[in-house]
Structure formats: structure tokens, C-alpha cells
Amino acid sequence: MSTCKSFAPIADEQSRILILGSMPGIKSLEQQEYYAHPQNRFWRLLALLLNEDVPQNYAVKQALLHKHHLALWDTLGYCERDGSLDSNIKNEAPNAVIELVSELPHLQAVVCNGGKAAAAFKKYFAKKLPERVQVFYLPSTSPANARLRLEGLAERWWVILQFLT
């Protein structure tokens, strides 16, 4: 069983949407980058939704988030897990999501990327979220979510665009 710790959030005071994953997978932890696994569709999905080129390095990925007022973090700050599957998470502890939300004056929405992120959000944060912030529980961009192709994910994730205009 490996000990996993999440990264610092990528956010600034202009952020309008906070996208929350559960905990970075092995590849992301190794590279110290959000959604580093080449089969994860997160960056391709954002590029499709935002009509941008798919970012090819982490600095460009972070710039894409800032340009479109997106913040990125995880619901969990710590856990123990074998492998990368959320179903293997044990002994979890939440991140300080509510504290981050309070530091983002323009935040309008929180998006949970997948089932484990949604479950942890409901368990730790949902009742503490300010009323001004809407919550969306969306399908995971993980390669483990093989039910949906990129187009199917985009059909469900398009709701975030209303907060970016």
C-alpha cells in the first residue's frame, strides 16, 4: 500500500470553476503533474470544449487553465492506495476545499471529475459550500471510465461553458 499526497491547487482569484479530481494516479504522482497519464482524456476534453489546441507540456496546460478561469485540485489530500484505481483508496483525508473556495471570489461552480471525487465531495464539503456556487457531478476522464468516448464526455461536460462566457 502506497502513501499518496495530492498536489497544491492550480488556482487564482479570477477562477470561476473549480474542477476536483479524487487523488492523482501513479503516473501523475511520478511526474508531479495533474492528469499526466497519456490515456486520461482530461486535457483533450478541455481543449475540445474550449476550442483550443491540446496542450503538450505542463506549463501550457497550466496556462490554459488560467486563461479560461479554471482551477484544479483534488477532493482528497492524503490516502493510501495500491495502483491508481479510486476503488483502492483507503485511509483517506480531505483537502481544504472549503478554504480554497473562500479564497476564490469569482467562483461560480465546482465540478467533480468522476464518482470518487463526487463521493468525497458529498461526504466532506457539500453542506459547507456557499450558496453562490453550483455543483456538477460529471463522468470521469480517467481511462478506467471506458463507457464514454471523448465525444460522450464532452456532451456531459459542456455545462461548464456557461460559467466561462
XYZ file of C-alpha atoms in Angstrom:
165
model
C 0.000 0.000 0.000
C 1.487 3.339 -1.088
C 1.011 6.669 0.624
C -0.341 9.319 -1.758
C -0.485 13.073 -1.243
C -2.200 15.455 -3.607
C -0.595 18.473 -5.227
C -1.164 22.122 -4.452
C -4.167 23.596 -6.238
C -3.815 25.439 -9.510
C -6.000 28.489 -8.967
C -6.020 32.250 -8.944
C -8.506 34.843 -7.772
C -10.071 35.012 -11.266
C -11.051 31.317 -11.173
C -14.732 30.741 -11.944
C -14.796 26.942 -11.925
C -13.012 24.547 -9.573
C -12.525 21.097 -11.085
C -11.917 18.456 -8.442
C -10.473 15.018 -9.019
C -10.062 12.417 -6.295
C -6.307 11.760 -5.994
C -3.606 11.805 -8.688
C -2.757 8.421 -10.159
C 0.688 6.829 -10.163
C 1.808 8.460 -13.433
C 0.687 11.904 -12.225
C 2.418 11.436 -8.873
C 5.622 10.340 -10.626
C 5.584 13.366 -12.938
C 4.119 15.777 -10.353
C 1.510 16.879 -12.897
C -2.261 16.718 -12.863
C -3.692 14.200 -15.342
C -0.278 13.079 -16.616
C -1.367 9.621 -17.789
C -1.418 9.751 -21.612
C -4.712 7.845 -21.729
C -6.515 10.267 -19.402
C -8.768 12.437 -21.521
C -8.836 15.489 -19.238
C -6.590 17.772 -21.311
C -8.081 16.617 -24.625
C -11.574 17.215 -23.247
C -10.745 20.740 -22.093
C -9.146 21.555 -25.444
C -12.246 20.306 -27.261
C -14.663 22.239 -25.039
C -12.611 25.431 -25.108
C -11.782 25.253 -28.827
C -8.047 25.210 -28.092
C -5.152 23.054 -29.220
C -4.386 20.148 -26.904
C -1.591 21.429 -24.638
C 1.600 19.422 -24.978
C 3.537 20.402 -21.840
C 2.603 21.161 -18.282
C 3.331 24.900 -18.433
C 0.954 25.250 -21.394
C -1.648 23.120 -19.586
C -1.489 25.422 -16.567
C -1.682 28.498 -18.817
C -4.812 27.043 -20.451
C -6.453 26.735 -17.025
C -5.625 30.327 -16.096
C -6.676 31.708 -19.489
C -10.138 30.171 -19.096
C -10.502 30.889 -15.351
C -10.386 27.244 -14.329
C -8.978 25.989 -11.034
C -7.849 22.421 -10.451
C -7.408 20.371 -7.298
C -8.414 17.121 -5.605
C -11.011 16.312 -3.000
C -8.515 14.187 -1.107
C -5.264 15.472 0.320
C -3.985 12.098 1.506
C -4.761 8.436 1.098
C -3.208 5.014 0.932
C -3.658 3.096 -2.297
C -2.245 0.258 -4.376
C -2.164 1.270 -8.026
C -4.158 4.173 -9.442
C -7.752 2.997 -9.128
C -10.020 5.076 -6.918
C -11.641 1.866 -5.711
C -8.332 1.018 -3.974
C -8.270 4.193 -1.861
C -8.046 3.595 1.890
C -7.467 5.832 4.933
C -8.383 8.999 3.079
C -8.222 12.548 4.406
C -9.813 15.539 2.655
C -8.100 18.585 1.212
C -9.051 22.074 2.449
C -11.544 22.605 -0.381
C -13.895 24.924 1.505
C -10.964 27.110 2.500
C -9.866 27.323 -1.145
C -13.415 28.182 -2.242
C -13.461 31.055 0.262
C -10.309 32.461 -1.396
C -11.879 32.465 -4.889
C -14.292 35.433 -5.030
C -15.414 34.780 -8.628
C -16.019 31.053 -8.198
C -19.413 30.025 -9.567
C -19.156 26.249 -9.913
C -17.438 23.146 -8.620
C -17.108 20.190 -10.968
C -16.352 16.748 -9.599
C -14.436 14.654 -12.129
C -15.769 11.139 -11.558
C -17.516 9.060 -8.945
C -14.879 9.011 -6.197
C -14.403 12.788 -6.416
C -18.188 13.179 -6.190
C -18.497 10.805 -3.236
C -15.691 12.526 -1.318
C -17.129 15.963 -2.134
C -20.570 14.943 -0.846
C -19.028 13.400 2.275
C -16.729 16.273 3.249
C -17.817 19.509 1.578
C -21.293 19.650 0.006
C -23.107 21.033 3.065
C -20.422 23.669 3.655
C -20.330 25.152 0.153
C -21.572 28.754 -0.260
C -24.978 29.009 -1.969
C -23.473 31.065 -4.814
C -21.547 28.008 -6.013
C -23.251 25.341 -8.130
C -22.003 21.748 -8.096
C -21.818 19.342 -11.015
C -21.015 15.649 -10.720
C -19.601 14.666 -14.102
C -18.216 11.441 -15.563
C -14.549 10.701 -15.059
C -11.980 11.498 -17.720
C -9.944 8.512 -16.485
C -9.082 5.709 -18.889
C -10.797 3.405 -16.362
C -14.091 5.010 -17.469
C -14.267 3.202 -20.793
C -18.069 3.594 -21.072
C -17.745 7.031 -22.626
C -15.669 8.151 -25.545
C -14.317 11.697 -25.699
C -17.423 12.937 -27.521
C -19.680 11.438 -24.857
C -17.683 13.133 -22.131
C -17.908 16.446 -23.989
C -21.706 16.126 -24.203
C -21.875 15.923 -20.411
C -19.103 18.392 -19.592
C -20.388 21.189 -21.884
C -22.325 22.582 -18.890
C -19.137 24.216 -17.637
C -19.075 26.581 -20.619
C -21.934 28.670 -19.212
C -19.594 29.899 -16.464
C -16.813 30.900 -18.830
C -18.535 33.474 -21.020
